[in-house]
PDB file of C-alpha atoms in Angstrom:
ATOM      1  CA  MET A   1      45.878  81.852  24.218  1.00  0.00           C
ATOM      2  CA  GLU A   2      44.455  81.100  27.980  1.00  0.00           C
ATOM      3  CA  GLU A   3      46.647  82.233  30.747  1.00  0.00           C
ATOM      4  CA  PRO A   4      48.921  79.625  31.955  1.00  0.00           C
ATOM      5  CA  ILE A   5      47.445  80.771  35.811  1.00  0.00           C
ATOM      6  CA  LEU A   6      44.590  82.703  36.939  1.00  0.00           C
ATOM      7  CA  PHE A   7      43.797  83.898  39.789  1.00  0.00           C
ATOM      8  CA  GLU A   8      40.360  84.911  41.547  1.00  0.00           C
ATOM      9  CA  LEU A   9      38.912  86.528  44.750  1.00  0.00           C
ATOM     10  CA  GLN A  10      35.997  84.390  46.480  1.00  0.00           C
ATOM     11  CA  ASP A  11      33.909  84.964  49.110  1.00  0.00           C
ATOM     12  CA  LYS A  12      35.459  88.441  49.732  1.00  0.00           C
ATOM     13  CA  HIS A  13      38.765  87.342  51.522  1.00  0.00           C
ATOM     14  CA  ILE A  14      39.909  83.983  50.064  1.00  0.00           C
ATOM     15  CA  GLY A  15      42.250  84.100  47.186  1.00  0.00           C
ATOM     16  CA  VAL A  16      42.161  81.477  44.680  1.00  0.00           C
ATOM     17  CA  ILE A  17      45.534  80.491  42.174  1.00  0.00           C
ATOM     18  CA  ARG A  18      44.417  78.003  40.136  1.00  0.00           C
ATOM     19  CA  LEU A  19      47.034  76.336  37.505  1.00  0.00           C
ATOM     20  CA  ASN A  20      45.667  76.052  33.865  1.00  0.00           C
ATOM     21  CA  ARG A  21      47.854  73.999  31.647  1.00  0.00           C
ATOM     22  CA  PRO A  22      45.862  70.899  32.026  1.00  0.00           C
ATOM     23  CA  GLU A  23      47.073  69.659  28.418  1.00  0.00           C
ATOM     24  CA  VAL A  24      50.556  69.299  29.939  1.00  0.00           C
ATOM     25  CA  MET A  25      49.447  68.331  33.711  1.00  0.00           C
ATOM     26  CA  ASN A  26      49.948  71.981  34.881  1.00  0.00           C
ATOM     27  CA  SER A  27      53.802  71.643  34.585  1.00  0.00           C
ATOM     28  CA  PHE A  28      55.849  74.849  35.240  1.00  0.00           C
ATOM     29  CA  SER A  29      56.544  77.162  32.079  1.00  0.00           C
ATOM     30  CA  MET A  30      58.479  80.238  32.297  1.00  0.00           C
ATOM     31  CA  SER A  31      55.459  82.014  31.293  1.00  0.00           C
ATOM     32  CA  LEU A  32      53.703  80.338  33.907  1.00  0.00           C
ATOM     33  CA  LEU A  33      56.179  81.246  37.040  1.00  0.00           C
ATOM     34  CA  GLU A  34      56.531  84.787  35.162  1.00  0.00           C
ATOM     35  CA  GLU A  35      52.744  85.027  35.877  1.00  0.00           C
ATOM     36  CA  TRP A  36      52.926  83.586  38.945  1.00  0.00           C
ATOM     37  CA  ASN A  37      55.410  85.872  40.795  1.00  0.00           C
ATOM     38  CA  ARG A  38      53.133  88.712  39.881  1.00  0.00           C
ATOM     39  CA  ILE A  39      50.116  87.414  41.113  1.00  0.00           C
ATOM     40  CA  LEU A  40      52.175  86.986  44.270  1.00  0.00           C
ATOM     41  CA  ASP A  41      53.377  90.435  44.108  1.00  0.00           C
ATOM     42  CA  GLU A  42      49.511  91.069  44.467  1.00  0.00           C
ATOM     43  CA  LEU A  43      48.862  88.809  47.397  1.00  0.00           C
ATOM     44  CA  GLU A  44      51.911  90.381  49.182  1.00  0.00           C
ATOM     45  CA  ALA A  45      50.180  93.835  48.836  1.00  0.00           C
ATOM     46  CA  ARG A  46      46.782  92.885  50.100  1.00  0.00           C
ATOM     47  CA  GLN A  47      45.676  92.979  53.450  1.00  0.00           C
ATOM     48  CA  ASP A  48      42.023  91.730  52.556  1.00  0.00           C
ATOM     49  CA  ILE A  49      42.950  88.167  51.565  1.00  0.00           C
ATOM     50  CA  ARG A  50      42.932  86.089  54.834  1.00  0.00           C
ATOM     51  CA  VAL A  51      43.288  82.523  53.089  1.00  0.00           C
ATOM     52  CA  VAL A  52      44.675  81.307  49.757  1.00  0.00           C
ATOM     53  CA  ILE A  53      43.943  78.235  48.419  1.00  0.00           C
ATOM     54  CA  ILE A  54      46.197  76.589  45.341  1.00  0.00           C
ATOM     55  CA  THR A  55      44.421  74.279  42.874  1.00  0.00           C
ATOM     56  CA  ALA A  56      44.458  73.232  39.457  1.00  0.00           C
ATOM     57  CA  ASN A  57      42.138  73.068  36.229  1.00  0.00           C
ATOM     58  CA  GLY A  58      41.682  69.315  35.016  1.00  0.00           C
ATOM     59  CA  GLN A  59      41.055  66.172  36.287  1.00  0.00           C
ATOM     60  CA  LYS A  60      44.236  64.445  36.102  1.00  0.00           C
ATOM     61  CA  ALA A  61      46.964  66.298  37.794  1.00  0.00           C
ATOM     62  CA  PHE A  62      47.840  68.900  40.290  1.00  0.00           C
ATOM     63  CA  SER A  63      51.053  69.651  38.817  1.00  0.00           C
ATOM     64  CA  ALA A  64      53.839  67.304  37.748  1.00  0.00           C
ATOM     65  CA  GLY A  65      56.383  70.009  38.331  1.00  0.00           C
ATOM     66  CA  ALA A  66      58.956  71.378  35.376  1.00  0.00           C
ATOM     67  CA  ASP A  67      57.745  71.585  31.976  1.00  0.00           C
ATOM     68  CA  LEU A  68      60.282  69.056  30.691  1.00  0.00           C
ATOM     69  CA  LYS A  69      59.240  69.462  26.941  1.00  0.00           C
ATOM     70  CA  GLU A  70      60.473  72.899  27.419  1.00  0.00           C
ATOM     71  CA  ARG A  71      63.411  72.284  29.581  1.00  0.00           C
ATOM     72  CA  LYS A  72      65.044  70.145  26.788  1.00  0.00           C
ATOM     73  CA  GLN A  73      65.740  73.139  24.588  1.00  0.00           C
ATOM     74  CA  MET A  74      67.769  74.725  27.359  1.00  0.00           C
ATOM     75  CA  THR A  75      71.445  74.736  27.891  1.00  0.00           C
ATOM     76  CA  ASP A  76      72.840  73.527  31.606  1.00  0.00           C
ATOM     77  CA  ALA A  77      73.159  77.076  33.051  1.00  0.00           C
ATOM     78  CA  GLN A  78      69.512  77.937  32.026  1.00  0.00           C
ATOM     79  CA  VAL A  79      68.322  74.627  33.838  1.00  0.00           C
ATOM     80  CA  THR A  80      69.869  75.854  36.709  1.00  0.00           C
ATOM     81  CA  SER A  81      68.352  79.121  36.493  1.00  0.00           C
ATOM     82  CA  THR A  82      64.729  78.180  35.938  1.00  0.00           C
ATOM     83  CA  VAL A  83      65.224  75.533  38.855  1.00  0.00           C
ATOM     84  CA  ALA A  84      66.330  78.638  40.926  1.00  0.00           C
ATOM     85  CA  LEU A  85      63.099  80.444  40.000  1.00  0.00           C
ATOM     86  CA  ILE A  86      60.805  77.390  40.781  1.00  0.00           C
ATOM     87  CA  GLY A  87      62.406  77.304  44.099  1.00  0.00           C
ATOM     88  CA  LYS A  88      62.232  80.890  44.408  1.00  0.00           C
ATOM     89  CA  THR A  89      58.327  81.408  43.483  1.00  0.00           C
ATOM     90  CA  ILE A  90      57.437  77.907  46.009  1.00  0.00           C
ATOM     91  CA  GLN A  91      59.547  79.706  48.888  1.00  0.00           C
ATOM     92  CA  ARG A  92      57.407  82.963  48.156  1.00  0.00           C
ATOM     93  CA  ILE A  93      54.446  80.971  48.628  1.00  0.00           C
ATOM     94  CA  ALA A  94      55.760  79.602  51.689  1.00  0.00           C
ATOM     95  CA  GLU A  95      56.418  82.696  53.213  1.00  0.00           C
ATOM     96  CA  LEU A  96      52.952  84.356  52.708  1.00  0.00           C
ATOM     97  CA  PRO A  97      51.500  85.538  56.097  1.00  0.00           C
ATOM     98  CA  VAL A  98      48.344  83.945  55.477  1.00  0.00           C
ATOM     99  CA  PRO A  99      47.414  80.144  55.357  1.00  0.00           C
ATOM    100  CA  VAL A 100      47.632  78.526  52.009  1.00  0.00           C
ATOM    101  CA  ILE A 101      45.654  75.279  51.467  1.00  0.00           C
ATOM    102  CA  ALA A 102      46.845  72.836  48.380  1.00  0.00           C
ATOM    103  CA  ALA A 103      43.405  71.594  46.713  1.00  0.00           C
ATOM    104  CA  MET A 104      45.391  68.692  44.859  1.00  0.00           C
ATOM    105  CA  ASN A 105      42.875  67.332  42.218  1.00  0.00           C
ATOM    106  CA  GLY A 106      45.260  64.870  40.720  1.00  0.00           C
ATOM    107  CA  ALA A 107      49.045  63.765  40.741  1.00  0.00           C
ATOM    108  CA  ALA A 108      51.516  66.085  42.395  1.00  0.00           C
ATOM    109  CA  ILE A 109      54.676  64.841  41.130  1.00  0.00           C
ATOM    110  CA  GLY A 110      58.407  66.530  41.240  1.00  0.00           C
ATOM    111  CA  GLY A 111      57.949  70.387  41.677  1.00  0.00           C
ATOM    112  CA  GLY A 112      54.005  69.741  41.859  1.00  0.00           C
ATOM    113  CA  MET A 113      55.062  68.230  44.953  1.00  0.00           C
ATOM    114  CA  GLU A 114      57.151  70.719  45.827  1.00  0.00           C
ATOM    115  CA  LEU A 115      54.469  72.956  45.481  1.00  0.00           C
ATOM    116  CA  ALA A 116      52.170  71.070  47.828  1.00  0.00           C
ATOM    117  CA  LEU A 117      54.704  70.610  50.474  1.00  0.00           C
ATOM    118  CA  ALA A 118      55.193  74.500  50.752  1.00  0.00           C
ATOM    119  CA  CYS A 119      51.584  74.865  51.628  1.00  0.00           C
ATOM    120  CA  ASP A 120      50.383  75.042  55.081  1.00  0.00           C
ATOM    121  CA  ILE A 121      47.303  72.364  54.716  1.00  0.00           C
ATOM    122  CA  ARG A 122      47.018  69.817  51.942  1.00  0.00           C
ATOM    123  CA  ILE A 123      43.785  68.146  50.927  1.00  0.00           C
ATOM    124  CA  ALA A 124      44.108  65.712  48.208  1.00  0.00           C
ATOM    125  CA  ALA A 125      41.096  64.071  46.009  1.00  0.00           C
ATOM    126  CA  GLU A 126      41.174  60.076  46.538  1.00  0.00           C
ATOM    127  CA  ASN A 127      42.780  59.559  42.864  1.00  0.00           C
ATOM    128  CA  SER A 128      45.687  61.439  43.498  1.00  0.00           C
ATOM    129  CA  LYS A 129      49.233  60.001  43.263  1.00  0.00           C
ATOM    130  CA  MET A 130      52.111  61.802  44.942  1.00  0.00           C
ATOM    131  CA  GLY A 131      55.858  61.664  45.287  1.00  0.00           C
ATOM    132  CA  LEU A 132      59.303  63.476  44.715  1.00  0.00           C
ATOM    133  CA  THR A 133      60.422  61.008  41.791  1.00  0.00           C
ATOM    134  CA  GLU A 134      63.618  63.150  40.603  1.00  0.00           C
ATOM    135  CA  THR A 135      66.154  60.428  41.186  1.00  0.00           C
ATOM    136  CA  SER A 136      64.906  58.143  38.555  1.00  0.00           C
ATOM    137  CA  LEU A 137      65.877  61.151  36.064  1.00  0.00           C
ATOM    138  CA  ALA A 138      69.312  61.305  37.688  1.00  0.00           C
ATOM    139  CA  ILE A 139      68.779  64.497  39.590  1.00  0.00           C
ATOM    140  CA  ILE A 140      67.372  65.576  43.361  1.00  0.00           C
ATOM    141  CA  PRO A 141      64.571  67.423  44.267  1.00  0.00           C
ATOM    142  CA  GLY A 142      65.633  70.914  43.863  1.00  0.00           C
ATOM    143  CA  ALA A 143      62.925  73.319  44.950  1.00  0.00           C
ATOM    144  CA  GLY A 144      62.691  72.406  48.959  1.00  0.00           C
ATOM    145  CA  GLY A 145      61.430  68.830  48.432  1.00  0.00           C
ATOM    146  CA  THR A 146      64.417  67.107  50.663  1.00  0.00           C
ATOM    147  CA  GLN A 147      63.945  69.732  53.258  1.00  0.00           C
ATOM    148  CA  ARG A 148      60.362  70.264  53.559  1.00  0.00           C
ATOM    149  CA  LEU A 149      59.205  66.219  53.330  1.00  0.00           C
ATOM    150  CA  ALA A 150      61.959  65.258  56.014  1.00  0.00           C
ATOM    151  CA  ARG A 151      60.148  68.083  58.249  1.00  0.00           C
ATOM    152  CA  LEU A 152      56.554  66.620  57.531  1.00  0.00           C
ATOM    153  CA  ILE A 153      57.256  63.303  57.766  1.00  0.00           C
ATOM    154  CA  GLY A 154      60.795  62.454  59.190  1.00  0.00           C
ATOM    155  CA  SER A 155      63.882  62.066  57.686  1.00  0.00           C
ATOM    156  CA  GLY A 156      63.696  58.125  57.540  1.00  0.00           C
ATOM    157  CA  GLN A 157      60.280  57.927  55.552  1.00  0.00           C
ATOM    158  CA  ALA A 158      61.102  61.008  53.362  1.00  0.00           C
ATOM    159  CA  LYS A 159      64.319  59.053  52.548  1.00  0.00           C
ATOM    160  CA  ARG A 160      62.567  56.088  51.293  1.00  0.00           C
ATOM    161  CA  LEU A 161      60.250  57.881  49.057  1.00  0.00           C
ATOM    162  CA  ILE A 162      62.771  59.850  47.523  1.00  0.00           C
ATOM    163  CA  PHE A 163      65.685  57.536  47.098  1.00  0.00           C
ATOM    164  CA  THR A 164      62.978  54.986  45.436  1.00  0.00           C
ATOM    165  CA  ALA A 165      61.363  57.909  43.215  1.00  0.00           C
ATOM    166  CA  GLN A 166      57.882  56.252  44.534  1.00  0.00           C
ATOM    167  CA  LEU A 167      54.458  57.682  44.023  1.00  0.00           C
ATOM    168  CA  VAL A 168      52.148  56.970  46.627  1.00  0.00           C
ATOM    169  CA  GLY A 169      48.151  57.295  46.883  1.00  0.00           C
ATOM    170  CA  THR A 170      46.251  59.364  48.688  1.00  0.00           C
ATOM    171  CA  GLU A 171      45.350  56.838  51.559  1.00  0.00           C
ATOM    172  CA  GLU A 172      49.324  56.226  52.222  1.00  0.00           C
ATOM    173  CA  ALA A 173      49.695  59.706  51.941  1.00  0.00           C
ATOM    174  CA  LYS A 174      47.220  60.577  54.754  1.00  0.00           C
ATOM    175  CA  ARG A 175      48.411  57.494  56.961  1.00  0.00           C
ATOM    176  CA  LEU A 176      52.121  59.466  56.334  1.00  0.00           C
ATOM    177  CA  GLY A 177      51.075  62.553  57.146  1.00  0.00           C
ATOM    178  CA  ILE A 178      51.755  64.283  53.808  1.00  0.00           C
ATOM    179  CA  VAL A 179      48.561  65.191  53.448  1.00  0.00           C
ATOM    180  CA  GLU A 180      45.856  66.469  56.118  1.00  0.00           C
ATOM    181  CA  GLU A 181      42.600  65.759  54.510  1.00  0.00           C
ATOM    182  CA  THR A 182      41.095  63.685  51.274  1.00  0.00           C
ATOM    183  CA  ALA A 183      38.171  64.121  49.345  1.00  0.00           C
ATOM    184  CA  LYS A 184      36.287  62.947  46.399  1.00  0.00           C
ATOM    185  CA  SER A 185      37.411  64.606  43.358  1.00  0.00           C
ATOM    186  CA  GLU A 186      33.849  66.402  42.616  1.00  0.00           C
ATOM    187  CA  ASN A 187      33.843  67.586  46.454  1.00  0.00           C
ATOM    188  CA  LEU A 188      37.345  69.109  46.521  1.00  0.00           C
ATOM    189  CA  PHE A 189      37.058  72.454  45.851  1.00  0.00           C
ATOM    190  CA  ASN A 190      34.056  72.628  47.959  1.00  0.00           C
ATOM    191  CA  LYS A 191      36.020  71.260  51.060  1.00  0.00           C
ATOM    192  CA  ALA A 192      38.842  73.482  50.641  1.00  0.00           C
ATOM    193  CA  MET A 193      36.690  76.424  50.365  1.00  0.00           C
ATOM    194  CA  ASP A 194      34.455  75.309  53.544  1.00  0.00           C
ATOM    195  CA  MET A 195      37.804  75.116  55.386  1.00  0.00           C
ATOM    196  CA  ALA A 196      38.756  78.505  53.960  1.00  0.00           C
ATOM    197  CA  GLY A 197      35.713  80.160  54.681  1.00  0.00           C
ATOM    198  CA  ASN A 198      36.066  78.440  58.736  1.00  0.00           C
ATOM    199  CA  ILE A 199      39.862  80.107  58.701  1.00  0.00           C
ATOM    200  CA  ALA A 200      38.551  83.138  57.010  1.00  0.00           C
ATOM    201  CA  GLU A 201      36.096  84.271  59.930  1.00  0.00           C
ATOM    202  CA  ASN A 202      38.712  84.222  63.000  1.00  0.00           C
ATOM    203  CA  GLY A 203      40.809  86.738  63.570  1.00  0.00           C
ATOM    204  CA  PRO A 204      42.719  87.729  60.632  1.00  0.00           C
ATOM    205  CA  ILE A 205      45.889  89.113  62.851  1.00  0.00           C
ATOM    206  CA  ALA A 206      45.735  86.177  64.916  1.00  0.00           C
ATOM    207  CA  ILE A 207      45.477  83.757  62.431  1.00  0.00           C
ATOM    208  CA  ARG A 208      48.594  85.543  60.545  1.00  0.00           C
ATOM    209  CA  ARG A 209      50.615  85.753  63.743  1.00  0.00           C
ATOM    210  CA  ALA A 210      49.517  82.064  64.984  1.00  0.00           C
ATOM    211  CA  LYS A 211      51.307  80.954  61.247  1.00  0.00           C
ATOM    212  CA  GLN A 212      54.292  82.809  62.136  1.00  0.00           C
ATOM    213  CA  ALA A 213      54.500  81.131  65.905  1.00  0.00           C
ATOM    214  CA  ILE A 214      54.363  77.514  64.260  1.00  0.00           C
ATOM    215  CA  ASN A 215      56.604  78.229  61.657  1.00  0.00           C
ATOM    216  CA  ASP A 216      59.393  79.973  63.229  1.00  0.00           C
ATOM    217  CA  GLY A 217      58.938  78.121  66.468  1.00  0.00           C
ATOM    218  CA  ILE A 218      59.240  74.895  65.095  1.00  0.00           C
ATOM    219  CA  GLU A 219      62.523  75.535  63.445  1.00  0.00           C
ATOM    220  CA  THR A 220      64.272  76.265  67.256  1.00  0.00           C
ATOM    221  CA  ASP A 221      64.178  74.625  70.979  1.00  0.00           C
ATOM    222  CA  ILE A 222      61.192  74.232  72.603  1.00  0.00           C
ATOM    223  CA  HIS A 223      62.147  77.471  75.141  1.00  0.00           C
ATOM    224  CA  THR A 224      63.033  79.698  71.897  1.00  0.00           C
ATOM    225  CA  GLY A 225      59.986  78.590  70.341  1.00  0.00           C
ATOM    226  CA  LEU A 226      57.807  79.791  73.434  1.00  0.00           C
ATOM    227  CA  SER A 227      59.655  83.066  73.339  1.00  0.00           C
ATOM    228  CA  ILE A 228      58.430  83.405  69.654  1.00  0.00           C
ATOM    229  CA  GLU A 229      54.663  82.432  70.622  1.00  0.00           C
ATOM    230  CA  ASN A 230      54.539  84.865  73.744  1.00  0.00           C
ATOM    231  CA  LEU A 231      55.883  87.832  71.027  1.00  0.00           C
ATOM    232  CA  CYS A 232      53.378  86.851  68.776  1.00  0.00           C
ATOM    233  CA  TYR A 233      50.806  86.570  71.509  1.00  0.00           C
ATOM    234  CA  GLN A 234      51.479  90.216  72.392  1.00  0.00           C
ATOM    235  CA  GLU A 235      50.991  91.416  68.894  1.00  0.00           C
ATOM    236  CA  THR A 236      47.188  90.452  68.693  1.00  0.00           C
ATOM    237  CA  ILE A 237      46.349  92.081  72.630  1.00  0.00           C
ATOM    238  CA  GLN A 238      46.263  95.589  71.316  1.00  0.00           C
ATOM    239  CA  THR A 239      43.922  95.025  68.350  1.00  0.00           C
ATOM    240  CA  LYS A 240      40.346  96.120  67.895  1.00  0.00           C
ATOM    241  CA  ASP A 241      39.849  92.535  66.702  1.00  0.00           C
ATOM    242  CA  ARG A 242      40.536  91.366  70.278  1.00  0.00           C
ATOM    243  CA  GLU A 243      37.768  93.682  71.720  1.00  0.00           C
ATOM    244  CA  GLU A 244      35.375  92.585  69.007  1.00  0.00           C
ATOM    245  CA  GLY A 245      35.922  89.287  70.010  1.00  0.00           C
ATOM    246  CA  LEU A 246      35.182  89.692  73.772  1.00  0.00           C
ATOM    247  CA  GLN A 247      32.223  91.638  72.645  1.00  0.00           C
ATOM    248  CA  ALA A 248      30.718  89.308  70.579  1.00  0.00           C
ATOM    249  CA  PHE A 249      31.279  86.557  73.301  1.00  0.00           C
ATOM    250  CA  ARG A 250      29.523  88.634  75.425  1.00  0.00           C
ATOM    251  CA  ASP A 251      26.365  89.482  73.121  1.00  0.00           C
ATOM    252  CA  LYS A 252      26.139  85.949  71.712  1.00  0.00           C
ATOM    253  CA  ARG A 253      26.937  86.844  68.373  1.00  0.00           C
ATOM    254  CA  LYS A 254      29.444  86.669  65.711  1.00  0.00           C
ATOM    255  CA  PRO A 255      32.266  88.592  65.492  1.00  0.00           C
ATOM    256  CA  ASN A 256      32.837  90.819  62.602  1.00  0.00           C
ATOM    257  CA  TYR A 257      36.748  91.367  62.445  1.00  0.00           C
ATOM    258  CA  GLN A 258      38.512  93.887  60.336  1.00  0.00           C
ATOM    259  CA  GLY A 259      41.908  92.829  60.827  1.00  0.00           C
ATOM    260  CA  LYS A 260      42.903  95.846  63.085  1.00  0.00           C
TER     261      LYS A 260
END
């Protein structure tokens, strides 16, 4: 039996997570969630990984979210517990200190969309559809969707999409600011790898602190945000990477950053 989710290290500093249940639109089974949290334990403990890409096998779906067939067999208490686990897993992804790129190879619906929203950057295949459709099932997004979508595109547009349970295509998603980049299906993963490679070449401590400054600062007023930025900046000053960057600039060569 194949693993429901796969992890591999590519190009030295790029970790790739692949949802591997294409036959059921890469939905979140309990076994997938358990393995995902094991992978996250590993990612949080490693210092060599500088960027993470999350994608899925198959051409039809990035993820349809919760496994509704599995959920039919659950009690109300078990459903509540499972939704909490999905939310916890997605929050752990959002809190990874390194940039996370969602390479959306198809439909991202419900929890699959919430997963994408927790990533730092979203690249969608041109044939993708996406949305938070939970109200059509008489529930609401329960793994961060109401909060992250509203913060990303504004409360009015988020309410429109959530209240109507409407799916949008890639073109509209980019216009709304849900996705940052688009690609042909056959080029999607290569485009994500190119972006990840560009990120991984830069100072890894600086990238982590830049992510922290943006994520923490955007939740505050501008004065507090500037203080957060200054503290994150100070953490880069005493690093060997900063010295290497200056020396490489003088030598007119590419820097060799070590994350130190």
